[in-house]
Tab-separated table of C-alpha atoms and ligand atoms in Angstrom:
chain	number	residue	atom	x	y	z
A	191	MET	CA	-19.046	18.950	-20.000
A	192	GLU	CA	-17.091	17.924	-16.898
A	193	ASN	CA	-17.533	14.532	-15.258
A	194	ILE	CA	-18.575	15.593	-11.757
A	195	VAL	CA	-19.523	13.179	-8.957
A	196	SER	CA	-21.578	14.391	-6.014
A	197	ILE	CA	-21.053	12.935	-2.581
A	198	ASP	CA	-23.856	15.208	-1.372
A	199	SER	CA	-25.250	18.572	-2.437
A	200	GLU	CA	-22.120	20.424	-1.211
A	201	ILE	CA	-19.330	17.872	-1.516
A	202	SER	CA	-17.976	16.615	-4.843
A	203	TYR	CA	-15.435	14.039	-5.824
A	204	ILE	CA	-13.114	15.643	-8.397
A	205	GLY	CA	-10.425	12.969	-8.628
A	206	VAL	CA	-8.816	11.642	-11.788
A	207	ASN	CA	-7.740	8.279	-13.156
A	208	ASP	CA	-4.203	7.523	-14.257
A	209	ARG	CA	-3.968	4.590	-16.670
A	210	ASP	CA	-0.808	5.997	-18.298
A	211	THR	CA	1.800	5.694	-15.575
A	212	PRO	CA	3.314	2.206	-15.727
A	213	LEU	CA	4.963	2.279	-12.300
A	214	PHE	CA	3.756	3.999	-9.129
A	215	GLU	CA	6.711	5.819	-7.499
A	216	ASN	CA	8.623	4.490	-10.511
A	217	ILE	CA	8.760	1.072	-8.773
A	218	TRP	CA	5.345	-0.574	-8.396
A	219	PRO	CA	3.465	-1.855	-11.479
A	220	LEU	CA	-0.009	-0.419	-12.096
A	221	PRO	CA	-1.697	-2.967	-14.408
A	222	LYS	CA	-5.123	-1.732	-13.332
A	223	GLY	CA	-4.156	1.952	-13.097
A	224	ILE	CA	-4.705	4.195	-10.126
A	225	SER	CA	-6.932	7.101	-9.085
A	226	TYR	CA	-5.772	10.312	-7.443
A	227	ASN	CA	-8.756	11.441	-5.388
A	228	SER	CA	-9.532	15.039	-4.505
A	229	TYR	CA	-12.649	16.564	-2.974
A	230	LEU	CA	-14.293	19.989	-3.182
A	231	ILE	CA	-16.546	21.260	-0.422
A	232	ARG	CA	-18.751	24.234	-1.416
A	233	ASP	CA	-19.346	26.467	1.568
A	234	ARG	CA	-19.123	30.102	2.640
A	235	ASN	CA	-15.409	29.358	2.357
A	236	ASN	CA	-14.793	26.825	-0.409
A	237	VAL	CA	-12.390	24.050	0.511
A	238	LEU	CA	-10.358	21.662	-1.603
A	239	ILE	CA	-8.920	18.529	-0.050
A	240	ASP	CA	-5.694	17.296	-1.655
A	241	THR	CA	-4.870	17.580	-5.362
A	242	VAL	CA	-3.520	15.223	-8.066
A	243	LYS	CA	-0.288	14.216	-9.809
A	244	ILE	CA	1.107	16.731	-12.285
A	245	ASN	CA	0.325	14.603	-15.357
A	246	LYS	CA	-3.421	15.018	-14.667
A	247	VAL	CA	-3.537	18.686	-13.682
A	248	ALA	CA	-5.440	19.841	-16.796
A	249	ASP	CA	-8.280	17.369	-16.259
A	250	PHE	CA	-8.410	18.196	-12.577
A	251	MET	CA	-8.417	21.963	-13.022
A	252	GLY	CA	-11.231	21.652	-15.568
A	253	LYS	CA	-13.468	19.955	-12.977
A	254	LEU	CA	-12.550	22.372	-10.226
A	255	GLU	CA	-13.187	25.516	-12.282
A	256	TYR	CA	-16.432	24.138	-13.634
A	257	LEU	CA	-17.739	23.545	-10.108
A	258	LEU	CA	-16.517	26.844	-8.716
A	259	SER	CA	-17.904	28.649	-11.775
A	260	GLY	CA	-15.982	31.845	-11.052
A	261	ASP	CA	-16.118	31.677	-7.251
A	262	ASP	CA	-12.988	31.794	-5.185
A	263	LEU	CA	-11.238	28.841	-3.609
A	264	HIS	CA	-10.542	29.789	0.008
A	265	TYR	CA	-8.742	26.794	1.520
A	266	LEU	CA	-6.620	23.904	0.351
A	267	ILE	CA	-6.276	21.219	3.039
A	268	ILE	CA	-3.159	19.101	2.452
A	269	ASN	CA	-3.403	15.700	4.093
A	270	HIS	CA	-0.305	14.424	2.327
A	271	MET	CA	2.514	16.034	0.373
A	272	GLU	CA	3.684	13.131	-1.835
A	273	PRO	CA	3.622	14.544	-5.406
A	274	ASP	CA	0.831	12.199	-6.544
A	275	HIS	CA	-1.396	14.463	-4.380
A	276	SER	CA	0.492	17.750	-4.314
A	277	GLY	CA	1.415	18.053	-8.002
A	278	ALA	CA	-1.313	20.603	-8.789
A	279	ILE	CA	-0.540	23.012	-5.941
A	280	PRO	CA	1.613	25.474	-7.933
A	281	GLU	CA	-1.053	25.680	-10.658
A	282	LEU	CA	-3.787	26.137	-8.067
A	283	LEU	CA	-1.902	28.995	-6.451
A	284	SER	CA	-1.394	30.712	-9.755
A	285	ARG	CA	-5.218	30.659	-10.333
A	286	TYR	CA	-6.284	31.237	-6.728
A	287	PRO	CA	-3.479	33.372	-5.199
A	288	GLY	CA	-5.543	34.218	-2.087
A	289	MET	CA	-6.064	30.536	-1.191
A	290	LYS	CA	-4.947	29.596	2.320
A	291	ILE	CA	-2.993	26.352	2.614
A	292	VAL	CA	-3.861	24.230	5.632
A	293	GLY	CA	-1.271	21.778	6.922
A	294	ASN	CA	1.014	21.015	9.857
A	295	GLY	CA	4.593	22.130	10.441
A	296	LYS	CA	6.011	19.143	8.563
A	297	THR	CA	3.628	19.723	5.644
A	298	PHE	CA	5.103	23.166	5.232
A	299	GLU	CA	8.698	21.879	5.253
A	300	PHE	CA	7.777	19.675	2.270
A	301	LEU	CA	5.818	22.464	0.601
A	302	LYS	CA	8.854	24.709	0.718
A	303	GLY	CA	11.302	21.995	-0.254
A	304	LEU	CA	9.294	20.637	-3.174
A	305	TYR	CA	7.657	23.791	-4.533
A	306	GLY	CA	9.306	26.776	-2.811
A	307	ILE	CA	5.919	27.846	-1.325
A	308	GLU	CA	6.079	29.649	2.019
A	309	ASP	CA	3.162	32.120	2.035
A	310	ASN	CA	-0.545	31.984	2.929
A	311	LEU	CA	-0.059	29.103	5.331
A	312	HIS	CA	-2.580	28.107	8.003
A	313	GLU	CA	-0.763	25.776	10.411
A	314	VAL	CA	-2.724	23.205	12.433
A	315	ALA	CA	-1.722	20.880	15.253
A	316	ASP	CA	-3.217	17.544	16.286
A	317	GLY	CA	-6.865	18.010	17.239
A	318	ASP	CA	-7.161	21.563	15.847
A	319	ARG	CA	-10.370	22.570	14.131
A	320	LEU	CA	-11.391	24.725	11.184
A	321	ASN	CA	-14.891	25.997	10.501
A	322	THR	CA	-15.625	27.004	6.944
A	323	GLY	CA	-19.326	27.878	7.327
A	324	LYS	CA	-21.529	24.804	7.455
A	325	HIS	CA	-18.590	22.435	7.733
A	326	ASP	CA	-16.368	21.746	10.639
A	327	PHE	CA	-13.016	19.985	10.205
A	328	THR	CA	-10.860	18.395	12.863
A	329	PHE	CA	-7.284	17.431	12.001
A	330	TYR	CA	-5.577	14.319	13.266
A	331	LEU	CA	-1.828	14.087	12.778
A	332	THR	CA	-0.856	10.545	11.752
A	333	PRO	CA	2.898	10.697	11.023
A	334	MET	CA	4.285	7.960	8.731
A	335	VAL	CA	0.957	6.923	7.281
A	336	HIS	CA	2.713	7.321	4.806
A	337	TRP	CA	5.145	10.256	5.187
A	338	PRO	CA	6.059	12.251	8.322
A	339	GLU	CA	3.571	15.052	7.557
A	340	THR	CA	0.555	12.801	6.941
A	341	MET	CA	-2.674	13.843	8.600
A	342	LEU	CA	-6.385	12.969	8.391
A	343	SER	CA	-9.217	15.535	8.195
A	344	PHE	CA	-12.574	14.654	9.702
A	345	GLU	CA	-15.667	16.685	8.745
A	346	LYS	CA	-17.904	16.257	11.761
A	347	ASN	CA	-21.316	17.326	10.442
A	348	LYS	CA	-21.356	14.794	7.602
A	349	GLY	CA	-19.090	12.254	9.296
A	350	ILE	CA	-16.634	12.199	6.393
A	351	LEU	CA	-13.060	11.144	7.045
A	352	PHE	CA	-10.707	12.495	4.363
A	353	SER	CA	-7.987	9.986	5.045
A	354	GLY	CA	-5.074	10.663	2.710
A	355	ASP	CA	-3.291	7.460	1.700
A	356	ALA	CA	-4.830	5.530	4.596
A	357	PHE	CA	-7.536	3.121	3.421
A	358	GLY	CA	-6.484	3.607	-0.207
A	359	GLY	CA	-5.528	1.105	-2.880
A	360	PHE	CA	-4.307	0.627	-6.458
A	361	GLY	CA	-6.845	0.447	-9.316
A	362	SER	CA	-8.473	3.169	-11.377
A	363	LEU	CA	-12.149	3.986	-10.720
A	364	ASP	CA	-13.750	2.801	-13.917
A	365	GLY	CA	-17.099	4.606	-13.748
A	366	GLY	CA	-17.983	3.398	-10.242
A	367	ILE	CA	-16.604	5.711	-7.562
A	368	PHE	CA	-18.388	4.488	-4.424
A	369	ASP	CA	-18.042	1.108	-2.727
A	370	ASP	CA	-21.677	0.269	-3.549
A	371	GLU	CA	-21.148	1.026	-7.250
A	372	VAL	CA	-18.268	-1.392	-7.811
A	373	ASN	CA	-17.462	-5.035	-7.223
A	374	ILE	CA	-15.150	-4.664	-4.219
A	375	ASP	CA	-13.776	-8.151	-4.803
A	376	TYR	CA	-12.198	-6.772	-7.986
A	377	PHE	CA	-10.327	-4.159	-5.917
A	378	GLU	CA	-9.479	-6.262	-2.866
A	379	ASN	CA	-6.223	-7.693	-4.173
A	380	GLU	CA	-4.951	-4.371	-5.507
A	381	ILE	CA	-5.874	-2.626	-2.260
A	382	ARG	CA	-3.806	-5.177	-0.305
A	383	ARG	CA	-0.924	-4.949	-2.808
A	384	TYR	CA	-0.959	-1.160	-2.270
A	385	PHE	CA	-1.133	-1.582	1.502
A	386	SER	CA	1.606	-4.244	1.716
A	387	ASN	CA	4.052	-2.415	-0.543
A	388	ILE	CA	3.434	1.248	0.179
A	389	ILE	CA	1.987	1.487	3.696
A	390	GLY	CA	2.768	-1.898	5.289
A	391	LYS	CA	6.218	-0.883	6.515
A	392	PHE	CA	4.486	1.682	8.703
A	393	SER	CA	2.020	-0.810	10.189
A	394	PRO	CA	2.596	0.260	13.819
A	395	MET	CA	1.680	3.836	12.835
A	396	VAL	CA	-1.401	2.582	10.994
A	397	GLN	CA	-2.442	0.792	14.192
A	398	LYS	CA	-1.955	4.006	16.146
A	399	ALA	CA	-4.012	5.964	13.629
A	400	ILE	CA	-6.872	3.440	13.745
A	401	ARG	CA	-6.927	3.600	17.550
A	402	LYS	CA	-6.979	7.396	17.324
A	403	LEU	CA	-10.116	7.250	15.151
A	404	GLU	CA	-12.025	5.066	17.599
A	405	GLY	CA	-15.045	6.995	18.865
A	406	LEU	CA	-15.523	9.067	15.683
A	407	GLU	CA	-18.847	8.526	13.943
A	408	ILE	CA	-17.496	7.849	10.458
A	409	SER	CA	-20.119	7.517	7.771
A	410	ILE	CA	-17.845	7.961	4.736
A	411	ILE	CA	-14.141	7.281	4.143
A	412	ALA	CA	-12.735	9.397	1.340
A	413	SER	CA	-9.171	8.313	0.692
A	414	THR	CA	-6.742	9.698	-1.905
A	415	HIS	CA	-6.740	6.399	-3.853
A	416	GLY	CA	-9.460	3.904	-4.718
A	417	PRO	CA	-13.188	3.766	-3.957
A	418	VAL	CA	-15.030	6.142	-1.634
A	419	TRP	CA	-16.505	4.021	1.148
A	420	ARG	CA	-20.007	5.368	1.842
A	421	THR	CA	-21.901	2.103	2.413
A	422	ASP	CA	-19.471	-0.015	4.333
A	423	PRO	CA	-16.544	2.074	5.679
A	424	GLY	CA	-16.079	-0.540	8.385
A	425	ARG	CA	-14.941	-3.042	5.771
A	426	ILE	CA	-11.861	-1.066	4.754
A	427	ILE	CA	-11.069	-0.082	8.335
A	428	ASN	CA	-11.175	-3.759	9.354
A	429	SER	CA	-8.979	-4.784	6.429
A	430	TYR	CA	-6.355	-2.128	7.247
A	431	ASP	CA	-6.588	-3.051	10.939
A	432	ARG	CA	-6.026	-6.771	10.225
A	433	TRP	CA	-3.208	-6.192	7.742
A	434	SER	CA	-1.366	-3.662	9.903
A	435	ALA	CA	-1.645	-5.996	12.931
A	436	GLN	CA	0.107	-8.539	10.634
A	437	LYS	CA	-2.555	-11.212	11.251
A	438	THR	CA	-1.910	-14.143	8.948
A	439	GLU	CA	-3.684	-17.261	7.844
A	440	PRO	CA	-2.176	-20.721	7.421
A	441	GLY	CA	-0.425	-21.064	4.094
A	442	THR	CA	2.988	-21.060	2.453
A	443	VAL	CA	4.566	-18.904	-0.208
A	444	ILE	CA	7.482	-20.482	-2.049
A	445	VAL	CA	9.663	-18.054	-3.982
A	446	TYR	CA	12.559	-19.350	-6.039
A	447	GLY	CA	15.321	-18.150	-8.346
A	448	SER	CA	16.618	-20.722	-10.816
A	449	MET	CA	18.931	-20.407	-13.843
A	450	TYR	CA	18.657	-23.862	-15.357
A	451	GLY	CA	15.714	-25.438	-13.557
A	452	HIS	CA	17.329	-27.399	-10.705
A	453	THR	CA	16.225	-25.044	-7.922
A	454	GLU	CA	12.819	-24.815	-9.624
A	455	LYS	CA	12.556	-28.626	-9.498
A	456	MET	CA	13.139	-28.493	-5.736
A	457	ALA	CA	10.418	-25.797	-5.443
A	458	GLU	CA	7.935	-27.944	-7.352
A	459	TYR	CA	8.762	-31.011	-5.257
A	460	LEU	CA	8.393	-29.082	-2.025
A	461	ALA	CA	5.074	-27.542	-3.106
A	462	ARG	CA	3.662	-31.006	-3.848
A	463	ARG	CA	4.858	-32.402	-0.502
A	464	LEU	CA	3.307	-29.436	1.349
A	465	ALA	CA	-0.012	-30.134	-0.381
A	466	GLU	CA	0.234	-33.817	0.671
A	467	ASN	CA	0.750	-32.534	4.199
A	468	ARG	CA	-2.586	-30.683	4.041
A	469	ILE	CA	-1.552	-27.107	3.297
A	470	THR	CA	-4.172	-25.797	0.888
A	471	ASN	CA	-2.907	-22.233	0.509
A	472	ILE	CA	0.348	-22.685	-1.432
A	473	ARG	CA	1.637	-19.988	-3.793
A	474	VAL	CA	4.754	-20.531	-5.864
A	475	PHE	CA	6.573	-17.656	-7.591
A	476	ASN	CA	9.483	-17.469	-10.014
A	477	SER	CA	11.425	-14.397	-8.882
A	478	SER	CA	12.799	-13.865	-12.401
A	479	LYS	CA	9.311	-13.283	-13.735
A	480	THR	CA	7.009	-11.922	-11.026
A	481	HIS	CA	7.500	-8.406	-9.709
A	482	PRO	CA	8.312	-8.434	-5.957
A	483	SER	CA	5.173	-6.372	-5.188
A	484	TYR	CA	2.921	-9.342	-6.098
A	485	ILE	CA	5.040	-11.698	-4.033
A	486	ILE	CA	4.996	-9.364	-1.023
A	487	ASN	CA	1.219	-9.066	-1.356
A	488	GLU	CA	0.862	-12.864	-0.950
A	489	ILE	CA	3.478	-13.066	1.807
A	490	TRP	CA	1.463	-10.493	3.727
A	491	LYS	CA	-1.365	-13.026	3.922
A	492	TYR	CA	0.320	-16.222	4.984
A	493	ASN	CA	2.372	-17.430	7.948
A	494	GLY	CA	4.878	-19.594	6.071
A	495	ILE	CA	7.583	-18.559	3.575
A	496	ILE	CA	10.115	-20.817	1.889
A	497	LEU	CA	12.802	-19.169	-0.215
A	498	GLY	CA	14.962	-20.954	-2.733
A	499	SER	CA	17.943	-19.739	-4.709
A	500	CYS	CA	20.691	-20.995	-6.897
A	501	THR	CA	24.087	-19.490	-6.114
A	502	TYR	CA	25.379	-16.663	-8.249
A	503	ASN	CA	28.794	-15.083	-7.762
A	504	ASN	CA	29.052	-16.783	-4.345
A	505	GLY	CA	25.811	-15.163	-3.204
A	506	LEU	CA	22.145	-14.970	-4.003
A	507	PHE	CA	20.719	-15.088	-7.508
A	508	PRO	CA	20.044	-11.363	-8.196
A	509	PRO	CA	16.248	-11.612	-8.716
A	510	MET	CA	15.994	-13.436	-5.350
A	511	GLU	CA	18.217	-10.784	-3.777
A	512	SER	CA	15.750	-8.160	-4.973
A	513	VAL	CA	12.841	-10.047	-3.349
A	514	ILE	CA	14.726	-10.531	-0.108
A	515	ILE	CA	15.860	-6.907	0.147
A	516	ASN	CA	12.265	-5.835	-0.480
A	517	LEU	CA	11.077	-8.209	2.248
A	518	SER	CA	13.619	-6.799	4.679
A	519	HIS	CA	12.405	-3.233	3.925
A	520	LYS	CA	8.804	-4.051	4.666
A	521	GLY	CA	9.219	-4.979	8.300
A	522	ILE	CA	7.224	-8.206	7.941
A	523	LYS	CA	6.977	-9.978	11.306
A	524	ASN	CA	5.983	-13.296	12.772
A	525	ARG	CA	6.685	-15.588	9.858
A	526	LEU	CA	7.931	-19.180	9.738
A	527	PHE	CA	10.600	-19.719	7.115
A	528	SER	CA	12.977	-22.155	5.519
A	529	ALA	CA	15.337	-22.177	2.562
A	530	PHE	CA	16.602	-24.416	-0.201
A	531	GLY	CA	18.763	-24.112	-3.294
A	532	THR	CA	21.687	-25.243	-5.370
A	533	TYR	CA	25.304	-24.302	-5.952
A	534	GLY	CA	28.002	-25.150	-8.475
A	535	TRP	CA	31.444	-24.844	-6.911
A	536	GLY	CA	30.980	-22.676	-3.832
A	537	GLY	CA	27.832	-22.260	-1.677
A	538	GLY	CA	26.327	-18.931	-0.745
A	539	GLY	CA	22.697	-18.587	-1.837
A	540	VAL	CA	21.024	-20.539	0.976
A	541	LYS	CA	23.415	-19.159	3.590
A	542	THR	CA	22.585	-15.622	2.543
A	543	ILE	CA	18.813	-16.249	2.699
A	544	ILE	CA	19.153	-17.611	6.222
A	545	SER	CA	21.152	-14.657	7.457
A	546	TYR	CA	18.698	-12.118	6.003
A	547	MET	CA	15.669	-13.828	7.451
A	548	LYS	CA	17.249	-14.261	10.851
A	549	GLU	CA	17.913	-10.530	10.880
A	550	ASN	CA	14.188	-10.086	10.425
A	551	ARG	CA	13.656	-12.448	13.371
A	552	TRP	CA	11.680	-14.938	11.369
A	553	GLU	CA	11.591	-18.397	12.919
A	554	MET	CA	13.460	-21.050	10.916
A	555	VAL	CA	11.617	-24.369	10.751
A	556	GLY	CA	13.385	-27.615	9.841
A	557	GLU	CA	16.738	-27.932	8.094
A	558	PRO	CA	17.466	-25.969	4.899
A	559	VAL	CA	18.281	-28.148	1.879
A	560	GLU	CA	21.115	-27.316	-0.465
A	561	ALA	CA	22.283	-29.467	-3.406
A	562	ARG	CA	25.489	-29.312	-5.429
A	563	LEU	CA	24.663	-28.836	-9.150
A	564	SER	CA	21.384	-30.748	-9.071
A	565	PRO	CA	19.229	-32.425	-6.411
A	566	GLY	CA	19.560	-36.186	-5.895
A	567	ASP	CA	17.620	-38.771	-3.850
A	568	SER	CA	19.134	-37.672	-0.552
A	569	HIS	CA	18.030	-34.057	-1.191
A	570	TYR	CA	14.499	-35.142	-2.011
A	571	GLY	CA	14.478	-37.132	1.242
A	572	GLU	CA	15.531	-33.967	3.104
A	573	LEU	CA	12.779	-31.981	1.329
A	574	ASP	CA	10.239	-34.632	2.452
A	575	LEU	CA	11.311	-34.098	6.035
A	576	LEU	CA	11.288	-30.328	5.703
A	577	ALA	CA	7.767	-30.404	4.188
A	578	ARG	CA	6.447	-32.500	7.079
A	579	LYS	CA	7.931	-30.257	9.771
A	580	PHE	CA	6.994	-27.033	8.009
A	581	SER	CA	3.385	-28.088	7.384
A	582	SER	CA	2.816	-29.125	10.947
A	583	ARG	CA	4.006	-25.688	12.193
A	584	VAL	CA	2.036	-23.762	9.559
A	585	MET	CA	-1.190	-25.626	10.448
A	586	GLU	CA	-0.772	-25.356	14.233
B	1101	LIG	FE1	-0.614	8.468	-2.612
B	1101	LIG	FE2	1.962	8.564	-0.289
B	1101	LIG	O1	0.981	9.035	-1.806
């Protein structure tokens, strides 16, 4: 018996959960798993929207064949070609060789490059439509949300937006598929971690896509990851809108790298002084322990960032370097920052932090504090001053 979920009498959710893969894209931890969502629309011409990653093809094909029960699959609409959604295409084609593949010019470049597929293509441009019987699809090209070929497919009669990666998140769908069947608070953090690490770099394109959707009567958002939003699609649109506009709230994230505890001691001192200066949202991370994706998720929320590093080989401590390179990749804007750290015989850590963050055009607040070997009274005095100045800017 296949586990089939009906969205309505003609549209089914046939996605799969992946609780096996430890790292999404071989980089990002998946402690709560992930879902690869796919949708089947039964019509005069049957339509499949997106597929799944190759490790879950057997489960996926079982659901598809059960629902089609011997009927043909006429169209595959590809909203996104990343292999977590395109992995089943070769297998699909071998079972449904007459299936037409719907995508844009860029989609087909990826299709050829990744799978050598060049036939049975139905190319669409921005605003093009496809009628499959009772259903009417309009395609909206949204390049770089998340790859250059990304598009969204809107089914007008039911008001369903099949949105690809947009409006998706980490987290497997553990029984509940729809937003009204799950506790969304459980997903919220993993949705933002997905957004900030996977999609956030392309925030201006997300903004463009959201503006493009204005005026559509959307009743359901069916993304390729995470819950299907049938009760409150506005909630996920608003979250993505706020995050991609890089709106922050007052708060400070302190991230430090410390070999023998001296830089950590400065971090602890600074955190306490910030609290005394009325910042209530303070998050402190040890870069040697916490994966950068969790740190970036918090940094996405708050307007203040203070980075601390000991010096290592005349430069940054490598775990801090990894955080900072990740931060530079994400295109995070409009943050206040400062730096602190220690060195043994030659400086380098703090200087490197400052130069990276200035490249990102973050505004430096107060004077960075750097101690030789371990912090003394004068350094704690400087940290007091820094905490006062930093808090007053964060809380403005
Ligand atoms: Fe879920 Fe960009 O792939």
